Amino acid sequence: MDKMKTAEMIRSGQAILGIEFGSTRIKAVLVDTDNVPIAAGGHDWENRYENNIWTYSMEDVWAGLQDCYGQLKEDVKSRYSVTLTSVGGIGFSGMMHGYLPFDGEGKLLAPFRTWRNTITGQASEKLSEVFQFHIPQRWSIAHLYQAILNGEEHVKDVRFITTLAGYIHWQLTGEKVIGIGEAAGMFPIDSGAKDFDGKMLEQFDELVADQGFPWKLKELLPRVLVAGDCAGTLTEAGARLLDPSGELEAGILLCPPEGDAGTGMAATNSVAVRTGNVSAGTSVFSMAVLEKPLSRPYEEIDMVTTPTGDPVAMVHCNYCTSDLNAWVNLFKVCLEGFGTKVDMNTLFGTLYNKALEGDPDCGGLLAYNYFSGEHITGFEEGRPLFVRKPDSSFGLANFMRVHLFTSLGALKTGMDILTKEEHVRLDKMLGHGGLFKTKGVGQKIMAAAIDTPVFVMETAGEGGAWGMALLASYMKNKEQGETLADYLAQKVFHGEEGESISPDAGDAAGFEEFMVRYKAGLSIERAAVESL
């Protein structure tokens, strides 16, 4: 679409907007009627560790959203000389899971507890036993039950629980709803009913009956919607929250708010059976759409859904590139100390590609990227760690390689359960997120880690905000009876699969050797947690 047509399309309110709250960046993407990104905005932010809780303040949420949207408006103005006043649809996404409890007046009763917290072990274990279904520590229901076990005063006053995406959507539309993929990170889903599991809701109420709470769990949870549903319209107050300038019009349709897992599936065209995707950035998670249920629950595997409610096996790890980025930044500071001006894209590309020159097993080096807990390996706290023996092959190539390998170590632990124990068949995995921005490197190492062809599309860098825009586009533009899988395949990706890298036998064998060292060295990480 040429620039003049794009400008007219924006002016007439046909563009679609997706906004995602990631762990370190809030991003907005505007797409045209062909679902191609035409403008973007962003805002960097960080969580805080306060009173032993990883959290974001609500002031930061709204300031970040408004700045992100403001940056998008500026981008539209500079590119097309158009003031953005309306769009055809909006979708909001956020980090999955967590706990945002509100009273009947809409007052937040406790600081936002994010996915990063590993403070609900007792609740997770008990609920998993009662439901016979693995309840991860990150899930909203685990946070609620842990608050009950802790005797927290606020629980009796709770009248609504939601996630970050659900909260934003509620404030902008007045609708207490949630997309089914995001809902699956709050409480188990019945894929047949496309709703929270009714039996497990009853089991929870029975579990806490002796507490005498004036609520049933179903009353606290948002209403579940699926991709394609209309989830309300932007209110006047909501329009001012998003755009304080007053230029954005009310009445815009919103699709169901989704989690970053669901937007990643949309952004990689991986909502069909035997496909999957890996989102690798600050955290890393894989999603595999299943042909049949797993034989039993696993602590390492979360059962969630696609945005349309189909069952998905999810391996979620708290950390991926955080420690890797810290080391790259150290090299940046070092170079700047010698008076060298550093372009970060060039620095990342150079160091990442250096890793491909390393020994297949990283030359005997070992590292852990745990800033806090990592549930898959049984840690409630973490210490970033680099270890080597005197005779290890210590050089820049192996150093970078081991930090790329360890960024996927916890993920591989979970994926091995799916592929080696449950014999889940995957034809392909699609990669997206910051790990894949350096062409070929993260993709090659990911393929070795999961021993599956990994596809990366040119749109991989667009990430979840683009995926959220696609879900909003599907709501607005789908034809009667058109499935999300068909819409993505035919009207977004047009049969394109992206560039594929198949696993290299030497790299895959080297990763297996590294994992033997990784598992054996967990006692070193444990000692670091206990001693530091």
Coordinates of C-alpha atoms in Angstrom, one line a residue:
M1 CA 0.0 0.0 0.0
D2 CA 1.5 3.3 -1.0
K3 CA 2.0 6.2 1.4
M4 CA -1.0 8.3 0.3
K5 CA -3.4 5.3 0.5
T6 CA -2.0 4.4 3.9
A7 CA -2.6 8.0 5.1
E8 CA -6.2 7.9 3.9
M9 CA -6.8 4.5 5.4
I10 CA -5.5 5.9 8.8
R11 CA -7.6 9.1 8.4
S12 CA -10.7 7.1 7.8
G13 CA -10.2 5.0 10.9
Q14 CA -9.6 1.6 9.3
A15 CA -6.2 0.8 10.8
I16 CA -6.0 -1.7 13.7
L17 CA -4.0 -1.2 16.9
G18 CA -2.4 -3.7 19.1
I19 CA -0.6 -2.9 22.4
E20 CA 1.3 -5.3 24.5
F21 CA 2.8 -4.9 28.0
G22 CA 6.0 -6.9 28.0
S23 CA 8.3 -7.4 30.9
T24 CA 10.7 -4.5 29.9
R25 CA 8.8 -2.7 27.1
I26 CA 5.3 -1.6 26.3
K27 CA 4.9 -1.7 22.5
A28 CA 2.1 -0.4 20.2
V29 CA 1.8 -1.5 16.6
L30 CA -0.6 -0.1 14.0
V31 CA -1.4 -2.3 11.0
D32 CA -3.2 -1.5 7.8
T33 CA -6.0 -3.4 6.1
D34 CA -3.5 -5.9 4.8
N35 CA -2.3 -6.5 8.4
V36 CA 1.1 -5.0 7.6
P37 CA 2.7 -2.9 10.4
I38 CA 2.7 0.8 9.4
A39 CA 3.6 2.6 12.6
A40 CA 4.8 1.8 16.1
G41 CA 5.4 3.3 19.5
G42 CA 7.2 2.1 22.7
H43 CA 8.0 2.7 26.3
D44 CA 10.7 1.0 28.3
W45 CA 9.9 0.1 31.9
E46 CA 11.1 -2.3 34.6
N47 CA 9.5 -4.2 37.4
R48 CA 10.4 -3.4 41.0
Y49 CA 11.3 -5.7 43.9
E50 CA 9.4 -4.3 46.9
N51 CA 8.6 -6.1 50.1
N52 CA 9.8 -9.4 48.6
I53 CA 7.3 -9.0 45.7
W54 CA 8.1 -8.4 42.0
T55 CA 5.6 -5.7 41.0
Y56 CA 4.8 -2.7 38.7
S57 CA 2.9 0.3 40.1
M58 CA -0.3 1.2 38.5
E59 CA 1.1 4.7 38.1
D60 CA 3.8 3.2 35.9
V61 CA 1.2 1.2 34.0
W62 CA -0.7 4.3 32.9
A63 CA 2.2 6.6 32.4
G64 CA 3.8 3.9 30.3
L65 CA 0.7 3.2 28.2
Q66 CA 0.2 6.9 27.6
D67 CA 3.8 7.4 26.6
C68 CA 3.7 4.4 24.3
Y69 CA 0.5 5.5 22.6
G70 CA 1.9 9.1 22.3
Q71 CA 5.0 7.7 20.6
L72 CA 2.8 5.8 18.2
K73 CA 0.8 9.0 17.4
E74 CA 4.1 10.9 16.7
D75 CA 5.2 8.1 14.4
V76 CA 2.0 8.3 12.5
K77 CA 2.2 12.0 12.2
S78 CA 5.8 12.0 11.0
R79 CA 5.3 9.2 8.5
Y80 CA 1.9 10.1 7.1
S81 CA 1.1 13.7 8.2
V82 CA -2.1 12.4 9.8
T83 CA -3.3 12.9 13.4
L84 CA -4.5 9.5 14.7
T85 CA -8.1 10.0 16.0
S86 CA -9.7 6.6 15.5
V87 CA -9.0 3.0 14.5
G88 CA -11.1 0.1 13.4
G89 CA -10.2 -2.0 16.4
I90 CA -7.9 -2.3 19.4
G91 CA -6.5 -5.2 21.4
F92 CA -4.5 -5.2 24.6
S93 CA -2.1 -7.9 25.7
G94 CA 0.2 -8.3 28.7
M95 CA 2.4 -10.6 30.6
M96 CA 0.3 -13.7 31.5
H97 CA -0.6 -14.7 35.0
G98 CA -0.2 -12.7 38.2
Y99 CA -2.6 -11.3 40.7
L100 CA -4.6 -8.1 40.7
P101 CA -7.4 -8.2 43.3
F102 CA -10.0 -5.5 43.6
D103 CA -12.8 -4.7 46.0
G104 CA -16.4 -3.8 45.0
E105 CA -15.4 -0.2 44.5
G106 CA -12.6 -1.0 42.1
K107 CA -9.8 -0.3 44.6
L108 CA -6.7 -2.4 44.2
L109 CA -6.3 -4.4 47.4
A110 CA -2.7 -5.6 47.1
P111 CA 0.3 -4.6 44.9
F112 CA 0.3 -6.3 41.5
R113 CA 2.0 -9.7 41.9
T114 CA 3.6 -10.5 38.6
W115 CA 4.4 -13.8 36.8
R116 CA 8.0 -13.5 38.1
N117 CA 7.1 -14.2 41.7
T118 CA 7.7 -17.7 43.1
I119 CA 6.0 -17.3 46.4
T120 CA 3.0 -19.6 46.0
G121 CA 4.7 -23.0 46.3
Q122 CA 2.3 -24.2 49.1
A123 CA -0.8 -23.2 47.2
S124 CA 0.5 -24.6 43.9
E125 CA 1.2 -28.0 45.5
K126 CA -2.2 -28.2 47.2
L127 CA -4.3 -27.1 44.3
S128 CA -2.4 -29.4 41.9
E129 CA -3.3 -32.3 44.3
V130 CA -6.9 -31.3 44.6
F131 CA -7.5 -30.7 40.9
Q132 CA -5.2 -33.5 39.7
F133 CA -4.0 -30.8 37.3
H134 CA -0.7 -28.9 37.5
I135 CA -1.3 -25.4 38.8
P136 CA 1.9 -23.3 38.3
Q137 CA 3.0 -20.8 40.9
R138 CA 2.5 -17.9 38.5
W139 CA -1.3 -18.5 38.0
S140 CA -3.8 -16.1 39.5
I141 CA -5.6 -18.9 41.4
A142 CA -2.3 -19.9 43.1
H143 CA -1.8 -16.3 44.2
L144 CA -5.3 -16.1 45.6
Y145 CA -5.1 -19.4 47.5
Q146 CA -1.6 -18.5 48.9
A147 CA -3.1 -15.3 50.2
I148 CA -5.8 -17.3 51.9
L149 CA -3.2 -19.7 53.4
N150 CA -1.2 -16.7 54.5
G151 CA -4.2 -15.3 56.3
E152 CA -4.0 -12.0 54.3
E153 CA -6.7 -9.6 55.4
H154 CA -7.6 -8.3 52.0
V155 CA -9.0 -11.7 50.7
K156 CA -12.4 -11.3 52.3
D157 CA -12.9 -8.0 50.5
V158 CA -12.0 -9.3 47.0
R159 CA -14.8 -8.9 44.4
F160 CA -12.8 -9.2 41.2
I161 CA -9.5 -10.7 40.1
T162 CA -7.8 -10.2 36.8
T163 CA -4.5 -10.0 35.0
L164 CA -2.7 -6.9 33.7
A165 CA -4.3 -7.2 30.2
G166 CA -7.7 -7.7 31.8
Y167 CA -7.2 -4.7 34.0
I168 CA -6.3 -2.4 31.2
H169 CA -9.3 -3.6 29.1
W170 CA -11.6 -3.2 32.1
Q171 CA -10.5 0.4 32.7
L172 CA -10.9 1.3 29.0
T173 CA -14.2 -0.4 28.3
G174 CA -15.9 -1.1 31.7
E175 CA -16.0 -4.8 30.7
K176 CA -14.7 -7.5 33.1
V177 CA -13.7 -10.0 30.4
I178 CA -10.7 -12.0 29.4
G179 CA -9.5 -13.9 26.3
I180 CA -9.5 -17.6 26.8
G181 CA -5.7 -18.0 26.3
E182 CA -5.1 -15.4 29.0
A183 CA -7.9 -17.0 31.1
A184 CA -6.0 -20.3 30.9
G185 CA -3.2 -18.6 33.0
M186 CA -5.6 -17.7 35.7
F187 CA -7.5 -21.0 36.2
P188 CA -7.9 -24.3 34.3
I189 CA -10.0 -24.2 31.2
D190 CA -12.5 -26.7 29.8
S191 CA -11.8 -26.5 26.1
G192 CA -15.1 -28.1 25.2
A193 CA -17.1 -25.5 27.1
K194 CA -14.7 -22.6 26.2
D195 CA -14.9 -21.5 29.9
F196 CA -13.3 -22.1 33.3
D197 CA -13.5 -25.7 34.4
G198 CA -16.8 -26.0 36.3
K199 CA -15.8 -29.0 38.4
M200 CA -12.6 -27.4 39.5
L201 CA -14.4 -24.2 40.4
E202 CA -16.6 -26.3 42.7
Q203 CA -13.6 -28.1 44.2
F204 CA -12.0 -24.7 45.0
D205 CA -15.1 -23.5 46.7
E206 CA -15.3 -26.7 48.8
L207 CA -11.6 -26.3 49.7
V208 CA -12.1 -22.8 51.2
A209 CA -15.7 -23.3 52.5
D210 CA -14.5 -23.2 56.1
Q211 CA -13.2 -19.7 55.6
G212 CA -16.7 -18.2 55.3
F213 CA -15.9 -15.9 52.5
P214 CA -18.9 -13.9 51.1
W215 CA -18.0 -15.0 47.5
K216 CA -17.8 -18.0 45.2
L217 CA -14.7 -18.2 43.0
K218 CA -16.7 -17.9 39.7
E219 CA -18.0 -14.5 40.9
L220 CA -14.4 -13.2 41.2
L221 CA -13.2 -14.2 37.8
P222 CA -13.7 -12.3 34.5
R223 CA -16.0 -13.6 31.8
V224 CA -14.2 -15.8 29.2
L225 CA -14.3 -14.9 25.5
V226 CA -12.6 -16.4 22.5
A227 CA -10.8 -14.9 19.5
G228 CA -13.3 -13.2 17.2
D229 CA -15.7 -12.1 19.9
C230 CA -16.3 -8.4 20.4
A231 CA -15.3 -7.5 24.0
G232 CA -16.7 -4.0 24.3
T233 CA -16.1 -0.5 23.1
L234 CA -13.7 2.3 24.2
T235 CA -15.5 4.6 26.6
E236 CA -15.1 8.3 26.8
A237 CA -13.1 7.9 30.0
G238 CA -11.1 5.1 28.5
A239 CA -10.2 7.2 25.4
R240 CA -8.9 9.9 27.8
L241 CA -6.9 7.3 29.7
L242 CA -5.2 6.1 26.5
D243 CA -4.8 9.5 24.9
P244 CA -4.9 12.4 27.4
S245 CA -4.8 14.9 24.5
G246 CA -8.5 14.3 23.8
E247 CA -7.9 13.5 20.1
L248 CA -8.8 9.8 20.3
E249 CA -12.5 9.1 19.7
A250 CA -14.6 6.8 21.9
G251 CA -16.7 3.9 20.5
I252 CA -13.9 1.9 19.0
L253 CA -14.4 -1.9 19.2
L254 CA -12.0 -3.9 21.4
C255 CA -11.2 -7.6 21.0
P256 CA -10.7 -9.9 24.1
P257 CA -7.5 -9.0 26.0
E258 CA -5.0 -11.8 25.6
G259 CA -1.7 -12.9 27.2
D260 CA 1.7 -12.8 25.5
A261 CA 1.5 -16.5 24.9
G262 CA -1.6 -16.1 22.7
T263 CA -0.3 -13.1 20.8
G264 CA 2.9 -15.0 20.1
M265 CA 0.9 -17.8 18.6
A266 CA -0.9 -15.4 16.4
A267 CA 2.3 -13.5 15.4
T268 CA 3.9 -16.8 14.3
N269 CA 0.9 -18.5 12.6
S270 CA 1.1 -21.4 15.1
V271 CA -2.4 -22.0 16.2
A272 CA -2.9 -25.3 14.3
V273 CA -2.3 -28.8 15.7
R274 CA 1.4 -30.0 15.5
T275 CA 2.7 -26.5 15.3
G276 CA 4.2 -24.5 18.0
N277 CA 6.2 -21.4 18.8
V278 CA 8.9 -20.2 21.1
S279 CA 8.9 -16.7 22.5
A280 CA 12.4 -15.9 23.6
G281 CA 13.2 -12.5 25.2
T282 CA 13.4 -11.5 28.9
S283 CA 11.6 -14.8 29.6
V284 CA 11.2 -17.8 27.3
F285 CA 8.3 -20.1 26.7
S286 CA 7.2 -22.6 24.2
M287 CA 3.7 -23.5 23.1
A288 CA 2.9 -26.8 21.4
V289 CA -0.7 -27.3 20.1
L290 CA -1.5 -30.9 21.0
E291 CA -3.1 -33.7 19.0
K292 CA -4.2 -35.4 22.2
P293 CA -4.0 -34.8 25.9
L294 CA -0.8 -35.6 27.8
S295 CA -0.8 -39.0 29.7
R296 CA -0.5 -37.3 33.1
P297 CA 0.1 -33.9 34.7
Y298 CA 3.7 -32.6 34.9
E299 CA 5.0 -29.9 37.1
E300 CA 7.2 -28.6 34.3
I301 CA 4.3 -28.4 31.8
D302 CA 1.4 -25.9 31.9
M303 CA -1.8 -26.8 30.1
V304 CA -3.2 -23.7 28.5
T305 CA -5.0 -22.9 25.2
T306 CA -4.8 -21.1 21.9
P307 CA -6.8 -17.9 21.6
T308 CA -9.7 -20.0 20.3
G309 CA -9.6 -22.5 23.2
D310 CA -7.7 -25.5 21.8
P311 CA -5.4 -27.3 24.3
V312 CA -1.7 -26.3 24.3
A313 CA 1.3 -27.6 26.3
M314 CA 3.3 -24.7 27.6
V315 CA 6.8 -24.7 28.9
H316 CA 7.4 -21.4 30.7
C317 CA 10.7 -20.3 32.1
N318 CA 11.3 -17.1 34.0
Y319 CA 14.6 -16.2 32.4
C320 CA 16.1 -16.2 28.9
T321 CA 18.2 -13.2 27.8
S322 CA 18.4 -11.0 31.0
D323 CA 21.9 -12.3 32.0
L324 CA 23.0 -12.5 28.4
N325 CA 22.1 -8.9 27.9
A326 CA 23.9 -7.9 31.1
W327 CA 27.1 -9.4 29.7
V328 CA 26.7 -7.7 26.3
N329 CA 26.3 -4.4 28.1
L330 CA 29.5 -5.1 30.0
F331 CA 31.3 -5.4 26.7
K332 CA 29.7 -2.1 25.6
V333 CA 31.0 -0.3 28.7
C334 CA 34.4 -1.8 28.2
L335 CA 34.6 -0.6 24.5
E336 CA 33.3 2.8 25.5
G337 CA 36.1 3.0 28.1
F338 CA 38.5 2.7 25.2
G339 CA 36.7 5.5 23.4
T340 CA 34.9 3.3 20.9
K341 CA 31.4 4.4 19.9
V342 CA 29.1 1.3 20.1
D343 CA 26.1 0.5 18.1
M344 CA 24.1 -2.1 20.1
N345 CA 22.7 -4.0 17.1
T346 CA 26.3 -4.4 15.7
L347 CA 27.6 -5.4 19.2
F348 CA 24.9 -8.0 19.7
G349 CA 25.3 -9.3 16.1
T350 CA 29.1 -9.6 16.5
L351 CA 29.0 -11.4 19.9
Y352 CA 26.1 -13.7 18.9
N353 CA 27.8 -14.8 15.7
K354 CA 31.0 -15.4 17.7
A355 CA 29.1 -18.0 19.6
L356 CA 28.8 -20.1 16.4
E357 CA 32.6 -20.5 16.4
G358 CA 32.6 -22.2 19.8
D359 CA 32.9 -25.8 20.7
P360 CA 29.6 -27.8 20.3
D361 CA 29.4 -28.3 24.1
C362 CA 30.7 -24.8 25.0
G363 CA 34.1 -26.1 25.9
G364 CA 33.2 -27.3 29.4
L365 CA 31.9 -23.9 30.5
L366 CA 28.8 -23.6 32.7
A367 CA 26.4 -20.7 33.4
Y368 CA 23.0 -20.1 35.0
N369 CA 20.8 -17.1 34.2
Y370 CA 18.6 -17.2 37.3
F371 CA 17.9 -13.7 38.6
S372 CA 15.1 -15.1 40.8
G373 CA 13.4 -18.5 41.0
E374 CA 13.0 -21.0 38.2
H375 CA 10.3 -23.4 38.9
I376 CA 11.2 -26.0 36.3
T377 CA 14.5 -26.7 38.1
G378 CA 13.0 -26.2 41.6
F379 CA 14.5 -22.8 42.5
E380 CA 12.6 -20.2 44.5
E381 CA 15.5 -17.8 44.3
G382 CA 18.4 -17.5 41.9
R383 CA 21.9 -16.2 41.5
P384 CA 23.3 -15.4 38.0
L385 CA 26.4 -17.6 37.8
F386 CA 29.4 -18.4 35.5
V387 CA 31.6 -21.4 36.3
R388 CA 34.6 -23.0 34.6
K389 CA 37.2 -25.6 35.4
P390 CA 40.9 -24.7 35.1
D391 CA 41.1 -26.9 31.9
S392 CA 37.9 -25.6 30.3
S393 CA 38.3 -24.0 26.9
F394 CA 37.8 -20.4 28.0
G395 CA 37.5 -18.0 25.1
L396 CA 35.0 -15.4 23.8
A397 CA 33.3 -17.9 21.4
N398 CA 32.6 -20.4 24.2
F399 CA 31.7 -17.7 26.7
M400 CA 29.0 -16.3 24.4
R401 CA 27.9 -19.8 23.4
V402 CA 27.4 -21.0 27.0
H403 CA 25.3 -17.9 27.8
L404 CA 23.1 -18.6 24.8
F405 CA 22.8 -22.2 25.7
T406 CA 21.9 -21.6 29.3
S407 CA 19.3 -19.1 28.2
L408 CA 17.5 -22.2 26.9
G409 CA 18.5 -24.7 29.5
A410 CA 15.4 -24.6 31.6
L411 CA 13.2 -24.6 28.4
K412 CA 15.0 -27.7 27.1
T413 CA 14.3 -29.5 30.4
G414 CA 10.5 -29.1 29.8
M415 CA 10.6 -29.7 26.1
D416 CA 12.4 -33.0 26.6
I417 CA 9.4 -34.2 28.6
L418 CA 7.1 -33.4 25.7
T419 CA 9.3 -34.9 22.9
K420 CA 11.1 -37.8 24.7
E421 CA 8.5 -38.9 27.3
E422 CA 5.1 -37.9 25.8
H423 CA 6.3 -38.3 22.2
V424 CA 4.6 -35.1 21.1
R425 CA 5.0 -34.7 17.4
L426 CA 5.9 -31.2 16.1
D427 CA 6.3 -30.5 12.5
K428 CA 7.8 -27.1 13.2
M429 CA 8.4 -24.4 15.8
L430 CA 8.2 -20.7 15.0
G431 CA 10.5 -18.4 16.8
H432 CA 9.9 -14.8 17.8
G433 CA 11.3 -12.3 20.3
G434 CA 14.7 -10.6 20.9
L435 CA 16.7 -13.8 20.8
F436 CA 16.0 -14.1 17.1
K437 CA 16.8 -10.6 16.0
T438 CA 20.4 -11.5 15.1
K439 CA 19.8 -13.5 11.9
G440 CA 20.4 -17.2 12.2
V441 CA 22.1 -17.4 15.6
G442 CA 19.4 -17.8 18.1
Q443 CA 17.4 -19.8 15.6
K444 CA 20.3 -22.3 15.1
I445 CA 20.8 -22.8 18.8
M446 CA 17.1 -23.1 19.4
A447 CA 16.9 -25.8 16.8
A448 CA 19.7 -27.7 18.5
A449 CA 18.0 -27.3 21.9
I450 CA 14.6 -28.7 20.9
D451 CA 15.8 -30.9 18.0
T452 CA 13.1 -29.5 15.7
P453 CA 13.2 -27.3 12.7
V454 CA 12.8 -23.6 13.7
F455 CA 11.2 -21.1 11.4
V456 CA 11.6 -17.3 11.8
M457 CA 9.6 -14.8 9.8
E458 CA 10.6 -11.3 8.9
T459 CA 7.9 -10.2 11.3
A460 CA 9.5 -12.0 14.2
G461 CA 10.8 -8.7 15.6
E462 CA 7.3 -7.3 15.7
G463 CA 6.4 -9.7 18.4
G464 CA 3.3 -9.7 20.6
A465 CA 2.0 -6.2 19.8
W466 CA 1.6 -7.2 16.2
G467 CA 0.1 -10.5 17.2
M468 CA -2.4 -8.6 19.3
A469 CA -3.2 -6.3 16.4
L470 CA -3.9 -9.5 14.3
L471 CA -6.4 -10.8 16.9
A472 CA -8.1 -7.4 16.8
S473 CA -8.1 -7.5 13.0
Y474 CA -9.6 -11.0 13.0
M475 CA -12.5 -9.7 15.3
K476 CA -13.1 -6.8 12.9
N477 CA -12.6 -8.3 9.5
K478 CA -13.3 -12.1 9.7
E479 CA -15.9 -13.6 7.4
Q480 CA -18.8 -15.7 8.7
G481 CA -17.4 -19.1 9.7
E482 CA -13.8 -18.2 9.1
T483 CA -11.5 -19.7 11.7
L484 CA -8.6 -17.9 13.2
A485 CA -6.2 -20.5 11.7
D486 CA -7.6 -19.9 8.2
Y487 CA -7.6 -16.1 8.7
L488 CA -3.9 -16.1 9.7
A489 CA -2.9 -18.5 7.0
Q490 CA -4.7 -16.9 4.1
K491 CA -5.0 -13.2 4.9
V492 CA -1.9 -12.5 7.0
F493 CA 0.8 -14.9 6.1
H494 CA -0.4 -15.9 2.6
G495 CA 1.3 -19.3 2.8
E496 CA 4.6 -17.9 3.8
E497 CA 6.5 -19.8 6.5
G498 CA 9.7 -17.8 6.8
E499 CA 13.3 -19.1 6.9
S500 CA 13.9 -22.5 8.4
I501 CA 16.9 -23.9 10.1
S502 CA 16.9 -27.6 10.9
P503 CA 18.9 -28.9 13.9
D504 CA 22.6 -29.6 13.2
A505 CA 23.6 -33.0 14.5
G506 CA 26.8 -31.7 16.1
D507 CA 25.0 -28.8 17.8
A508 CA 22.3 -31.0 19.0
A509 CA 24.8 -33.5 20.5
G510 CA 26.7 -30.6 22.0
F511 CA 23.6 -29.3 23.6
E512 CA 22.9 -32.7 25.2
E513 CA 26.4 -32.8 26.6
F514 CA 25.9 -29.3 28.0
M515 CA 22.6 -30.4 29.6
V516 CA 24.4 -33.2 31.5
R517 CA 26.7 -30.5 33.0
Y518 CA 23.7 -28.1 33.5
K519 CA 21.8 -30.6 35.5
A520 CA 24.8 -31.8 37.5
G521 CA 25.7 -28.2 38.3
L522 CA 22.4 -27.2 39.8
S523 CA 23.9 -28.0 43.2
I524 CA 26.4 -25.2 42.6
E525 CA 23.5 -22.8 41.9
R526 CA 21.8 -24.0 45.1
A527 CA 25.0 -23.3 47.1
A528 CA 25.1 -19.8 45.6
V529 CA 21.5 -19.1 46.6
E530 CA 22.2 -20.4 50.2
S531 CA 25.5 -18.6 50.6
L532 CA 25.0 -15.2 48.9

